[in-house]
PDB file of C-alpha atoms in Angstrom:
ATOM      1  CA  UNK A 767       3.160  14.517  -9.560  1.00 97.00           C
ATOM      2  CA  UNK A 768       0.326  14.415 -11.507  1.00 97.00           C
ATOM      3  CA  UNK A 769      -2.410  12.427 -11.280  1.00 98.00           C
ATOM      4  CA  UNK A 770      -4.665  11.730 -13.974  1.00 98.00           C
ATOM      5  CA  UNK A 771      -8.063   9.806 -13.753  1.00 97.00           C
ATOM      6  CA  UNK A 772      -8.592   9.125 -17.292  1.00 96.00           C
ATOM      7  CA  UNK A 773      -7.303   8.499 -20.415  1.00 97.00           C
ATOM      8  CA  UNK A 774      -9.228  10.401 -22.566  1.00 96.00           C
ATOM      9  CA  UNK A 775      -8.875  14.158 -23.112  1.00 95.00           C
ATOM     10  CA  UNK A 776      -5.400  14.455 -21.742  1.00 97.00           C
ATOM     11  CA  UNK A 777      -4.127  17.780 -22.322  1.00 96.00           C
ATOM     12  CA  UNK A 778      -0.948  17.837 -24.739  1.00 96.00           C
ATOM     13  CA  UNK A 779       1.174  17.925 -21.685  1.00 96.00           C
ATOM     14  CA  UNK A 780      -0.323  15.016 -19.960  1.00 97.00           C
ATOM     15  CA  UNK A 781       0.435  12.519 -22.214  1.00 98.00           C
ATOM     16  CA  UNK A 782       3.386  10.960 -24.440  1.00 98.00           C
ATOM     17  CA  UNK A 783       4.756   9.304 -20.868  1.00 98.00           C
ATOM     18  CA  UNK A 784       7.178   6.788 -20.200  1.00 98.00           C
ATOM     19  CA  UNK A 785       4.914   3.795 -18.241  1.00 98.00           C
ATOM     20  CA  UNK A 786       5.171   1.432 -15.982  1.00 98.00           C
ATOM     21  CA  UNK A 787       2.258  -0.580 -15.877  1.00 98.00           C
ATOM     22  CA  UNK A 788       0.890  -2.825 -13.561  1.00 96.00           C
ATOM     23  CA  UNK A 789      -1.282  -2.945 -10.193  1.00 95.00           C
ATOM     24  CA  UNK A 790       1.505  -1.773  -7.460  1.00 97.00           C
ATOM     25  CA  UNK A 791       0.000  -3.013  -4.519  1.00 96.00           C
ATOM     26  CA  UNK A 792       2.937  -2.449  -1.961  1.00 96.00           C
ATOM     27  CA  UNK A 793       5.382  -1.362  -4.338  1.00 97.00           C
ATOM     28  CA  UNK A 794       7.468  -3.246  -3.597  1.00 96.00           C
ATOM     29  CA  UNK A 795      10.658  -4.153  -4.870  1.00 96.00           C
ATOM     30  CA  UNK A 796       9.903  -6.343  -7.969  1.00 95.00           C
ATOM     31  CA  UNK A 797       7.469  -2.978  -8.926  1.00 96.00           C
ATOM     32  CA  UNK A 798      10.043  -0.707  -8.380  1.00 97.00           C
ATOM     33  CA  UNK A 799      12.667  -2.750 -10.922  1.00 96.00           C
ATOM     34  CA  UNK A 800       9.557  -2.002 -13.445  1.00 97.00           C
ATOM     35  CA  UNK A 801       9.391   1.403 -12.787  1.00 98.00           C
ATOM     36  CA  UNK A 802      13.449   1.748 -12.872  1.00 98.00           C
ATOM     37  CA  UNK A 803      13.572  -0.108 -16.270  1.00 98.00           C
ATOM     38  CA  UNK A 804      10.291   2.562 -17.722  1.00 98.00           C
ATOM     39  CA  UNK A 805      13.198   5.609 -16.550  1.00 98.00           C
ATOM     40  CA  UNK A 806      15.625   4.129 -17.985  1.00 98.00           C
ATOM     41  CA  UNK A 807      13.748   2.680 -20.960  1.00 97.00           C
ATOM     42  CA  UNK A 808      13.163   6.786 -22.336  1.00 97.00           C
ATOM     43  CA  UNK A 809      14.047  10.397 -22.116  1.00 97.00           C
ATOM     44  CA  UNK A 810      10.039  11.235 -21.445  1.00 98.00           C
ATOM     45  CA  UNK A 811       8.303  11.992 -18.346  1.00 98.00           C
ATOM     46  CA  UNK A 812       8.486   8.877 -15.753  1.00 98.00           C
ATOM     47  CA  UNK A 813       4.609   7.855 -15.843  1.00 98.00           C
ATOM     48  CA  UNK A 814       3.101   4.927 -13.992  1.00 98.00           C
ATOM     49  CA  UNK A 815      -0.056   3.591 -15.515  1.00 98.00           C
ATOM     50  CA  UNK A 816      -2.518   1.772 -13.007  1.00 98.00           C
ATOM     51  CA  UNK A 817      -6.061   1.030 -12.066  1.00 97.00           C
ATOM     52  CA  UNK A 818      -8.711   1.945  -9.113  1.00 96.00           C
ATOM     53  CA  UNK A 819     -10.473  -0.288  -8.101  1.00 95.00           C
ATOM     54  CA  UNK A 820      -7.709  -2.992  -8.140  1.00 95.00           C
ATOM     55  CA  UNK A 821      -9.163  -5.228 -11.073  1.00 95.00           C
ATOM     56  CA  UNK A 822      -9.374  -7.978  -8.234  1.00 94.00           C
ATOM     57  CA  UNK A 823     -11.618  -6.161  -6.055  1.00 95.00           C
ATOM     58  CA  UNK A 824     -13.517  -5.522  -9.109  1.00 95.00           C
ATOM     59  CA  UNK A 825     -14.330  -8.966 -10.139  1.00 95.00           C
ATOM     60  CA  UNK A 826     -14.547 -10.298  -6.583  1.00 94.00           C
ATOM     61  CA  UNK A 827     -16.448  -7.454  -4.955  1.00 92.00           C
ATOM     62  CA  UNK A 828     -17.548  -9.682  -2.384  1.00 92.00           C
ATOM     63  CA  UNK A 829     -14.285 -11.147  -1.607  1.00 92.00           C
ATOM     64  CA  UNK A 830     -11.830 -10.821   1.888  1.00 92.00           C
ATOM     65  CA  UNK A 831     -10.024  -7.704   1.644  1.00 94.00           C
ATOM     66  CA  UNK A 832      -6.422  -8.035  -0.242  1.00 95.00           C
ATOM     67  CA  UNK A 833      -4.720  -5.235  -0.619  1.00 96.00           C
ATOM     68  CA  UNK A 834      -1.752  -3.749   1.020  1.00 97.00           C
ATOM     69  CA  UNK A 835      -2.130  -0.587   0.587  1.00 96.00           C
ATOM     70  CA  UNK A 836      -4.674   2.454  -0.497  1.00 94.00           C
ATOM     71  CA  UNK A 837      -4.548   4.217  -3.589  1.00 95.00           C
ATOM     72  CA  UNK A 838      -3.453   7.261  -1.238  1.00 92.00           C
ATOM     73  CA  UNK A 839      -0.306   5.393   0.123  1.00 93.00           C
ATOM     74  CA  UNK A 840       0.489   4.043  -3.394  1.00 96.00           C
ATOM     75  CA  UNK A 841       0.411   7.677  -4.734  1.00 96.00           C
ATOM     76  CA  UNK A 842       2.573   8.695  -1.718  1.00 93.00           C
ATOM     77  CA  UNK A 843       4.941   5.619  -2.369  1.00 95.00           C
ATOM     78  CA  UNK A 844       5.275   6.653  -6.353  1.00 98.00           C
ATOM     79  CA  UNK A 845       6.268  10.443  -6.114  1.00 97.00           C
ATOM     80  CA  UNK A 846       8.783   9.695  -3.498  1.00 95.00           C
ATOM     81  CA  UNK A 847      10.250   7.390  -5.744  1.00 97.00           C
ATOM     82  CA  UNK A 848      10.457  10.327  -8.416  1.00 97.00           C
ATOM     83  CA  UNK A 849       7.339   9.263 -10.775  1.00 98.00           C
ATOM     84  CA  UNK A 850       6.335  12.782 -12.780  1.00 98.00           C
ATOM     85  CA  UNK A 851       3.081  11.476 -13.532  1.00 98.00           C
ATOM     86  CA  UNK A 852       0.151   8.899 -12.054  1.00 98.00           C
ATOM     87  CA  UNK A 853      -2.274   7.388 -14.370  1.00 98.00           C
ATOM     88  CA  UNK A 854      -4.555   6.192 -11.808  1.00 98.00           C
ATOM     89  CA  UNK A 855      -7.215   4.765 -14.315  1.00 97.00           C
ATOM     90  CA  UNK A 856     -11.278   4.161 -13.069  1.00 96.00           C
ATOM     91  CA  UNK A 857     -11.498   0.129 -13.640  1.00 96.00           C
ATOM     92  CA  UNK A 858     -15.045  -0.494 -14.395  1.00 95.00           C
ATOM     93  CA  UNK A 859     -16.632  -2.511 -17.120  1.00 96.00           C
ATOM     94  CA  UNK A 860     -15.912  -0.627 -19.787  1.00 95.00           C
ATOM     95  CA  UNK A 861     -12.102  -0.799 -19.386  1.00 96.00           C
ATOM     96  CA  UNK A 862     -12.595  -4.556 -18.537  1.00 96.00           C
ATOM     97  CA  UNK A 863     -14.525  -5.066 -21.663  1.00 97.00           C
ATOM     98  CA  UNK A 864     -11.067  -3.476 -23.789  1.00 98.00           C
ATOM     99  CA  UNK A 865      -9.664  -6.324 -25.475  1.00 98.00           C
ATOM    100  CA  UNK A 866      -6.259  -6.279 -25.859  1.00 98.00           C
ATOM    101  CA  UNK A 867      -6.038  -4.988 -29.627  1.00 98.00           C
ATOM    102  CA  UNK A 868      -8.631  -2.063 -28.123  1.00 98.00           C
ATOM    103  CA  UNK A 869      -6.599  -1.425 -25.045  1.00 98.00           C
ATOM    104  CA  UNK A 870      -3.289  -0.840 -26.953  1.00 98.00           C
ATOM    105  CA  UNK A 871      -5.157   1.235 -29.484  1.00 98.00           C
ATOM    106  CA  UNK A 872      -7.481   3.371 -27.261  1.00 98.00           C
ATOM    107  CA  UNK A 873      -5.799   3.836 -24.358  1.00 98.00           C
ATOM    108  CA  UNK A 874      -1.745   3.504 -24.080  1.00 98.00           C
ATOM    109  CA  UNK A 875      -1.515   5.004 -28.139  1.00 98.00           C
ATOM    110  CA  UNK A 876      -4.355   7.173 -29.369  1.00 98.00           C
ATOM    111  CA  UNK A 877      -5.284   8.258 -25.019  1.00 98.00           C
ATOM    112  CA  UNK A 878      -2.091   8.080 -23.186  1.00 98.00           C
ATOM    113  CA  UNK A 879      -0.380   8.472 -26.201  1.00 98.00           C
ATOM    114  CA  UNK A 880       3.029   6.436 -24.710  1.00 98.00           C
ATOM    115  CA  UNK A 881       6.061   6.489 -25.723  1.00 98.00           C
ATOM    116  CA  UNK A 882       7.678   3.364 -24.211  1.00 98.00           C
ATOM    117  CA  UNK A 883       5.439   0.724 -21.896  1.00 98.00           C
ATOM    118  CA  UNK A 884       7.648  -1.474 -19.334  1.00 98.00           C
ATOM    119  CA  UNK A 885       6.026  -4.507 -17.693  1.00 98.00           C
ATOM    120  CA  UNK A 886       6.723  -7.297 -15.883  1.00 96.00           C
ATOM    121  CA  UNK A 887       7.171 -10.820 -17.637  1.00 95.00           C
ATOM    122  CA  UNK A 888       3.853 -12.140 -16.524  1.00 94.00           C
ATOM    123  CA  UNK A 889       1.918  -9.006 -17.112  1.00 95.00           C
ATOM    124  CA  UNK A 890      -1.936  -9.762 -18.726  1.00 96.00           C
ATOM    125  CA  UNK A 891      -4.588  -7.543 -19.705  1.00 96.00           C
ATOM    126  CA  UNK A 892      -7.510  -6.961 -21.618  1.00 96.00           C
ATOM    127  CA  UNK A 893     -10.660  -8.728 -21.493  1.00 96.00           C
ATOM    128  CA  UNK A 894     -10.378 -11.818 -20.042  1.00 94.00           C
ATOM    129  CA  UNK A 895      -6.849 -11.304 -19.403  1.00 95.00           C
ATOM    130  CA  UNK A 896      -5.861 -12.592 -23.189  1.00 96.00           C
ATOM    131  CA  UNK A 897      -3.404  -9.949 -23.612  1.00 97.00           C
ATOM    132  CA  UNK A 898       0.165 -11.301 -22.259  1.00 97.00           C
ATOM    133  CA  UNK A 899       3.522  -9.545 -22.773  1.00 97.00           C
ATOM    134  CA  UNK A 900       4.395 -10.885 -25.871  1.00 97.00           C
ATOM    135  CA  UNK A 901       1.479  -9.491 -27.485  1.00 98.00           C
ATOM    136  CA  UNK A 902       2.005  -6.043 -25.810  1.00 98.00           C
ATOM    137  CA  UNK A 903       5.180  -5.919 -27.472  1.00 98.00           C
ATOM    138  CA  UNK A 904       3.496  -6.608 -31.083  1.00 98.00           C
ATOM    139  CA  UNK A 905       1.074  -4.188 -30.770  1.00 98.00           C
ATOM    140  CA  UNK A 906       3.594  -1.741 -29.677  1.00 98.00           C
ATOM    141  CA  UNK A 907       5.334  -1.931 -32.784  1.00 98.00           C
ATOM    142  CA  UNK A 908       2.321  -1.702 -35.034  1.00 98.00           C
ATOM    143  CA  UNK A 909       1.460   1.523 -33.160  1.00 98.00           C
ATOM    144  CA  UNK A 910       4.340   2.958 -32.361  1.00 97.00           C
ATOM    145  CA  UNK A 911       5.507   3.000 -28.892  1.00 98.00           C
ATOM    146  CA  UNK A 912       8.391   0.940 -27.296  1.00 97.00           C
ATOM    147  CA  UNK A 913       7.913  -2.327 -25.026  1.00 98.00           C
ATOM    148  CA  UNK A 914      10.181  -3.008 -22.194  1.00 98.00           C
ATOM    149  CA  UNK A 915       9.673  -7.107 -20.543  1.00 98.00           C
ATOM    150  CA  UNK A 916      11.110  -7.108 -17.519  1.00 96.00           C
ATOM    151  CA  UNK A 917      12.481 -10.210 -15.632  1.00 93.00           C
ATOM    152  CA  UNK A 918      10.881 -10.835 -12.687  1.00 87.00           C
ATOM    153  CA  UNK A 919      13.542 -10.115  -9.690  1.00 86.00           C
ATOM    154  CA  UNK A 920      13.634 -12.212  -6.424  1.00 86.00           C
ATOM    155  CA  UNK A 921      15.869 -13.876  -4.487  1.00 81.00           C
ATOM    156  CA  UNK A 922      16.420 -17.120  -2.441  1.00 69.00           C
ATOM    157  CA  UNK A 923      15.320 -18.394  -5.304  1.00 67.00           C
ATOM    158  CA  UNK A 924      11.409 -16.824  -5.311  1.00 78.00           C
ATOM    159  CA  UNK A 925      10.112 -13.779  -7.290  1.00 86.00           C
ATOM    160  CA  UNK A 926       9.405 -10.582  -5.381  1.00 91.00           C
ATOM    161  CA  UNK A 927       5.131 -11.041  -4.978  1.00 93.00           C
ATOM    162  CA  UNK A 928       2.478  -9.338  -3.136  1.00 94.00           C
ATOM    163  CA  UNK A 929       1.109 -13.045  -2.584  1.00 94.00           C
ATOM    164  CA  UNK A 930       4.383 -13.444  -0.507  1.00 94.00           C
ATOM    165  CA  UNK A 931       4.111 -10.017   0.884  1.00 97.00           C
ATOM    166  CA  UNK A 932       0.715 -10.532   2.637  1.00 97.00           C
ATOM    167  CA  UNK A 933       2.034 -14.031   3.818  1.00 97.00           C
ATOM    168  CA  UNK A 934       4.580 -12.678   5.873  1.00 97.00           C
ATOM    169  CA  UNK A 935       2.537 -10.289   7.180  1.00 98.00           C
ATOM    170  CA  UNK A 936      -0.279 -13.010   8.233  1.00 98.00           C
ATOM    171  CA  UNK A 937       2.518 -14.639   9.930  1.00 98.00           C
ATOM    172  CA  UNK A 938       3.931 -11.208  11.736  1.00 98.00           C
ATOM    173  CA  UNK A 939       6.729 -12.065  10.197  1.00 98.00           C
ATOM    174  CA  UNK A 940       7.298  -7.962   9.507  1.00 98.00           C
ATOM    175  CA  UNK A 941      11.311  -8.427   8.454  1.00 97.00           C
ATOM    176  CA  UNK A 942      10.343 -10.552   5.684  1.00 96.00           C
ATOM    177  CA  UNK A 943       8.122  -8.169   4.127  1.00 97.00           C
ATOM    178  CA  UNK A 944      10.446  -5.333   4.765  1.00 97.00           C
ATOM    179  CA  UNK A 945      13.038  -7.439   2.300  1.00 95.00           C
ATOM    180  CA  UNK A 946      10.493  -7.697  -0.060  1.00 95.00           C
ATOM    181  CA  UNK A 947       9.288  -4.473   0.024  1.00 96.00           C
ATOM    182  CA  UNK A 948      12.167  -2.948  -0.296  1.00 95.00           C
ATOM    183  CA  UNK A 949      10.791  -0.675   2.360  1.00 96.00           C
ATOM    184  CA  UNK A 950       8.335  -0.760   5.673  1.00 97.00           C
ATOM    185  CA  UNK A 951       5.124  -2.098   5.366  1.00 97.00           C
ATOM    186  CA  UNK A 952       2.684   0.294   5.957  1.00 96.00           C
ATOM    187  CA  UNK A 953      -0.756   1.334   6.886  1.00 96.00           C
ATOM    188  CA  UNK A 954      -1.967   5.121   5.269  1.00 95.00           C
ATOM    189  CA  UNK A 955      -5.099   6.845   6.552  1.00 93.00           C
ATOM    190  CA  UNK A 956      -7.454   9.765   8.287  1.00 94.00           C
ATOM    191  CA  UNK A 957      -7.216   9.579  11.790  1.00 95.00           C
ATOM    192  CA  UNK A 958     -10.730   8.908  12.929  1.00 91.00           C
ATOM    193  CA  UNK A 959     -12.328   9.171  16.465  1.00 82.00           C
ATOM    194  CA  UNK A 960     -12.593   5.869  18.696  1.00 70.00           C
ATOM    195  CA  UNK A 961     -13.809   5.641  22.227  1.00 62.00           C
ATOM    196  CA  UNK A 962     -11.326   7.333  23.628  1.00 61.00           C
ATOM    197  CA  UNK A 963     -10.556   5.012  25.896  1.00 63.00           C
ATOM    198  CA  UNK A 964      -6.686   4.929  25.386  1.00 59.00           C
ATOM    199  CA  UNK A 965      -6.938   8.341  26.741  1.00 61.00           C
ATOM    200  CA  UNK A 966      -8.850   7.475  29.917  1.00 62.00           C
ATOM    201  CA  UNK A 967      -6.048   5.041  30.701  1.00 69.00           C
ATOM    202  CA  UNK A 968      -3.630   7.417  30.187  1.00 76.00           C
ATOM    203  CA  UNK A 969      -2.472   5.633  26.929  1.00 90.00           C
ATOM    204  CA  UNK A 970      -4.063   8.204  24.147  1.00 91.00           C
ATOM    205  CA  UNK A 971      -4.223   6.802  20.973  1.00 93.00           C
ATOM    206  CA  UNK A 972      -4.739   7.445  17.178  1.00 95.00           C
ATOM    207  CA  UNK A 973      -7.407   5.368  15.520  1.00 95.00           C
ATOM    208  CA  UNK A 974      -7.422   4.006  11.647  1.00 95.00           C
ATOM    209  CA  UNK A 975      -9.696   2.294  10.298  1.00 93.00           C
ATOM    210  CA  UNK A 976      -8.399  -1.107   8.057  1.00 93.00           C
ATOM    211  CA  UNK A 977     -10.977  -0.900   5.913  1.00 91.00           C
ATOM    212  CA  UNK A 978     -10.491  -2.336   2.582  1.00 92.00           C
ATOM    213  CA  UNK A 979      -6.644  -3.455   3.383  1.00 95.00           C
ATOM    214  CA  UNK A 980      -5.521  -6.781   4.172  1.00 96.00           C
ATOM    215  CA  UNK A 981      -4.902  -7.311   7.896  1.00 96.00           C
ATOM    216  CA  UNK A 982      -1.370  -8.447   9.016  1.00 97.00           C
ATOM    217  CA  UNK A 983      -0.949 -10.698  12.614  1.00 97.00           C
ATOM    218  CA  UNK A 984      -3.240  -9.281  15.123  1.00 96.00           C
ATOM    219  CA  UNK A 985      -1.146  -7.864  17.492  1.00 97.00           C
ATOM    220  CA  UNK A 986       0.873  -5.466  19.252  1.00 97.00           C
ATOM    221  CA  UNK A 987       3.478  -4.038  17.340  1.00 98.00           C
ATOM    222  CA  UNK A 988       6.589  -1.708  17.167  1.00 98.00           C
ATOM    223  CA  UNK A 989       6.087   0.990  14.959  1.00 98.00           C
ATOM    224  CA  UNK A 990       7.639   4.325  13.138  1.00 98.00           C
ATOM    225  CA  UNK A 991       4.767   7.125  12.888  1.00 97.00           C
ATOM    226  CA  UNK A 992       4.750   9.951  10.014  1.00 96.00           C
ATOM    227  CA  UNK A 993       2.172  12.593  10.431  1.00 95.00           C
ATOM    228  CA  UNK A 994       1.859  13.627   6.758  1.00 93.00           C
ATOM    229  CA  UNK A 995      -0.283  16.813   7.714  1.00 92.00           C
ATOM    230  CA  UNK A 996      -1.506  19.398   9.553  1.00 88.00           C
ATOM    231  CA  UNK A 997       0.831  21.600  11.825  1.00 86.00           C
ATOM    232  CA  UNK A 998       1.865  18.672  13.661  1.00 80.00           C
ATOM    233  CA  UNK A 999       4.062  17.010  10.406  1.00 88.00           C
ATOM    234  CA  UNK A1000       6.897  15.255  12.305  1.00 92.00           C
ATOM    235  CA  UNK A1001       8.251  11.493  12.781  1.00 95.00           C
ATOM    236  CA  UNK A1002       8.655   9.698  15.332  1.00 96.00           C
ATOM    237  CA  UNK A1003       8.797   6.037  17.047  1.00 97.00           C
ATOM    238  CA  UNK A1004       5.588   4.643  18.933  1.00 98.00           C
ATOM    239  CA  UNK A1005       3.459   1.243  19.976  1.00 98.00           C
ATOM    240  CA  UNK A1006       0.252   0.625  18.583  1.00 97.00           C
ATOM    241  CA  UNK A1007      -2.306  -2.922  18.441  1.00 96.00           C
ATOM    242  CA  UNK A1008      -3.649  -3.710  15.408  1.00 96.00           C
ATOM    243  CA  UNK A1009      -6.993  -5.699  16.606  1.00 91.00           C
ATOM    244  CA  UNK A1010     -10.720  -5.953  17.458  1.00 81.00           C
ATOM    245  CA  UNK A1011     -10.621  -4.920  21.350  1.00 63.00           C
ATOM    246  CA  UNK A1012     -11.384  -8.340  22.664  1.00 51.00           C
ATOM    247  CA  UNK A1013     -11.596  -7.308  26.116  1.00 49.00           C
ATOM    248  CA  UNK A1014     -14.502  -4.272  24.787  1.00 49.00           C
ATOM    249  CA  UNK A1015     -16.453  -6.501  22.689  1.00 52.00           C
ATOM    250  CA  UNK A1016     -15.973  -5.404  19.419  1.00 56.00           C
ATOM    251  CA  UNK A1017     -15.232  -6.902  16.549  1.00 65.00           C
ATOM    252  CA  UNK A1018     -14.149  -4.616  13.623  1.00 78.00           C
ATOM    253  CA  UNK A1019     -10.121  -4.542  13.548  1.00 89.00           C
ATOM    254  CA  UNK A1020      -8.606  -0.580  13.469  1.00 93.00           C
ATOM    255  CA  UNK A1021      -5.149  -0.003  14.252  1.00 96.00           C
ATOM    256  CA  UNK A1022      -4.917   2.335  17.923  1.00 95.00           C
ATOM    257  CA  UNK A1023      -1.081   4.131  17.889  1.00 97.00           C
ATOM    258  CA  UNK A1024       0.025   5.109  20.972  1.00 96.00           C
ATOM    259  CA  UNK A1025       2.776   8.238  19.451  1.00 96.00           C
ATOM    260  CA  UNK A1026       5.637   8.197  22.118  1.00 96.00           C
ATOM    261  CA  UNK A1027       6.510  11.607  23.385  1.00 93.00           C
ATOM    262  CA  UNK A1028       3.917  13.473  21.970  1.00 92.00           C
ATOM    263  CA  UNK A1029       0.676  15.332  23.209  1.00 86.00           C
ATOM    264  CA  UNK A1030      -0.788  16.771  20.421  1.00 85.00           C
ATOM    265  CA  UNK A1031      -4.341  16.541  18.064  1.00 88.00           C
ATOM    266  CA  UNK A1032      -4.613  14.733  15.355  1.00 92.00           C
ATOM    267  CA  UNK A1033      -8.125  14.053  14.673  1.00 92.00           C
ATOM    268  CA  UNK A1034      -8.611  14.575  10.887  1.00 93.00           C
ATOM    269  CA  UNK A1035      -5.125  14.281  10.321  1.00 95.00           C
ATOM    270  CA  UNK A1036      -2.984  11.514   7.987  1.00 94.00           C
ATOM    271  CA  UNK A1037      -0.780   9.183   9.721  1.00 96.00           C
ATOM    272  CA  UNK A1038       1.875   6.552   7.575  1.00 96.00           C
ATOM    273  CA  UNK A1039       2.275   4.442   9.990  1.00 97.00           C
ATOM    274  CA  UNK A1040       5.343   1.657   9.637  1.00 97.00           C
ATOM    275  CA  UNK A1041       4.971  -1.782  11.169  1.00 98.00           C
ATOM    276  CA  UNK A1042       8.573  -2.095  12.259  1.00 98.00           C
ATOM    277  CA  UNK A1043       8.243  -5.714  14.770  1.00 98.00           C
ATOM    278  CA  UNK A1044       5.620  -7.962  15.854  1.00 98.00           C
ATOM    279  CA  UNK A1045       5.860  -7.895  19.604  1.00 98.00           C
ATOM    280  CA  UNK A1046       3.066  -9.889  20.739  1.00 97.00           C
ATOM    281  CA  UNK A1047      -0.717 -11.212  19.732  1.00 95.00           C
ATOM    282  CA  UNK A1048      -4.091  -9.752  21.328  1.00 90.00           C
ATOM    283  CA  UNK A1049      -5.365 -10.865  24.145  1.00 86.00           C
ATOM    284  CA  UNK A1050      -7.853 -10.318  26.679  1.00 82.00           C
ATOM    285  CA  UNK A1051      -7.244  -9.462  30.020  1.00 81.00           C
ATOM    286  CA  UNK A1052      -9.189  -9.750  33.119  1.00 79.00           C
ATOM    287  CA  UNK A1053      -9.075  -5.947  34.435  1.00 80.00           C
ATOM    288  CA  UNK A1054      -8.105  -2.755  33.455  1.00 84.00           C
ATOM    289  CA  UNK A1055      -5.049  -2.710  35.850  1.00 87.00           C
ATOM    290  CA  UNK A1056      -3.999  -5.538  33.927  1.00 86.00           C
ATOM    291  CA  UNK A1057      -4.377  -3.879  31.005  1.00 88.00           C
ATOM    292  CA  UNK A1058      -2.684  -0.535  32.099  1.00 89.00           C
ATOM    293  CA  UNK A1059       0.368  -3.254  32.951  1.00 92.00           C
ATOM    294  CA  UNK A1060       0.989  -4.478  30.455  1.00 92.00           C
ATOM    295  CA  UNK A1061       0.676  -1.809  27.769  1.00 93.00           C
ATOM    296  CA  UNK A1062       3.776  -0.325  29.482  1.00 95.00           C
ATOM    297  CA  UNK A1063       5.706  -3.295  29.153  1.00 96.00           C
ATOM    298  CA  UNK A1064       4.803  -3.117  25.690  1.00 97.00           C
ATOM    299  CA  UNK A1065       5.893   0.141  25.104  1.00 97.00           C
ATOM    300  CA  UNK A1066       9.643  -0.379  26.689  1.00 97.00           C
ATOM    301  CA  UNK A1067       9.502  -3.500  24.736  1.00 98.00           C
ATOM    302  CA  UNK A1068       9.024  -1.530  21.668  1.00 98.00           C
ATOM    303  CA  UNK A1069      11.455   1.422  22.449  1.00 97.00           C
ATOM    304  CA  UNK A1070      14.147  -1.139  22.948  1.00 97.00           C
ATOM    305  CA  UNK A1071      13.180  -2.492  19.608  1.00 97.00           C
ATOM    306  CA  UNK A1072      13.497   1.068  17.858  1.00 97.00           C
ATOM    307  CA  UNK A1073      16.665   1.664  19.251  1.00 95.00           C
ATOM    308  CA  UNK A1074      17.921  -1.550  17.901  1.00 88.00           C
ATOM    309  CA  UNK A1075      18.141  -3.116  21.287  1.00 54.00           C
TER     310      UNK A1075
END
């Protein structure tokens, strides 16, 4: 998948895609419907137009983290869906200041040379979100690109949305989140150095920061792990603790993942960790023996869950 981070100066071979446009946080089933509609709308290469940072981060930089995935995880997911070109445009004061008409003309028509654009029915764009999907269709007709407006999709009387998925994860309802996403919720990123307490306790863990991401319910999870880089690329099962390690007086949330039946060095490698089932809340223990016993019970329970038992 080609990744382009500007709409100006593109070569002819990088222009002319059939674009699905939106933020695509989580790449949930509604997003996938927009992407499939873009694929079906034209014989042009399939592209996704999105923004980095998320516009909500730009306008409210001090708000609590809300993203379901970082840019790397989003790109990985889009590549798996067969997207050929990702236009990850820098959301800045320049882009935010474009009127709907200027955005359609300068970015979509002149910059990207869009063959076709597909959006969800609730899509808004341009300065002060003044443009909507119907306005985009009118502008497309004037500027020479087609537009498909896809009705919102969902089930049980509700549309799939990143907001609903965040709520499910906040409550530890991983399987409800999976139903809306169409895939397990995954946390992706680099393995960083921690305090190495897990190794000392006999349960080595790979530590991953949660900076900038929405926090699911704190506690212990059964997980599926993909090692994406390095010499030990593999997929395996595991158990993970998402939290602030109250027993050790720390308060920066992170994800500590123990991979079953694995003993390699993962520092600096990138993992993708799927939260399959919430097992229990984060606890404070009276001492290390109680903690070690509970970790063993957590691991046994995770193995049973992942085996379907």
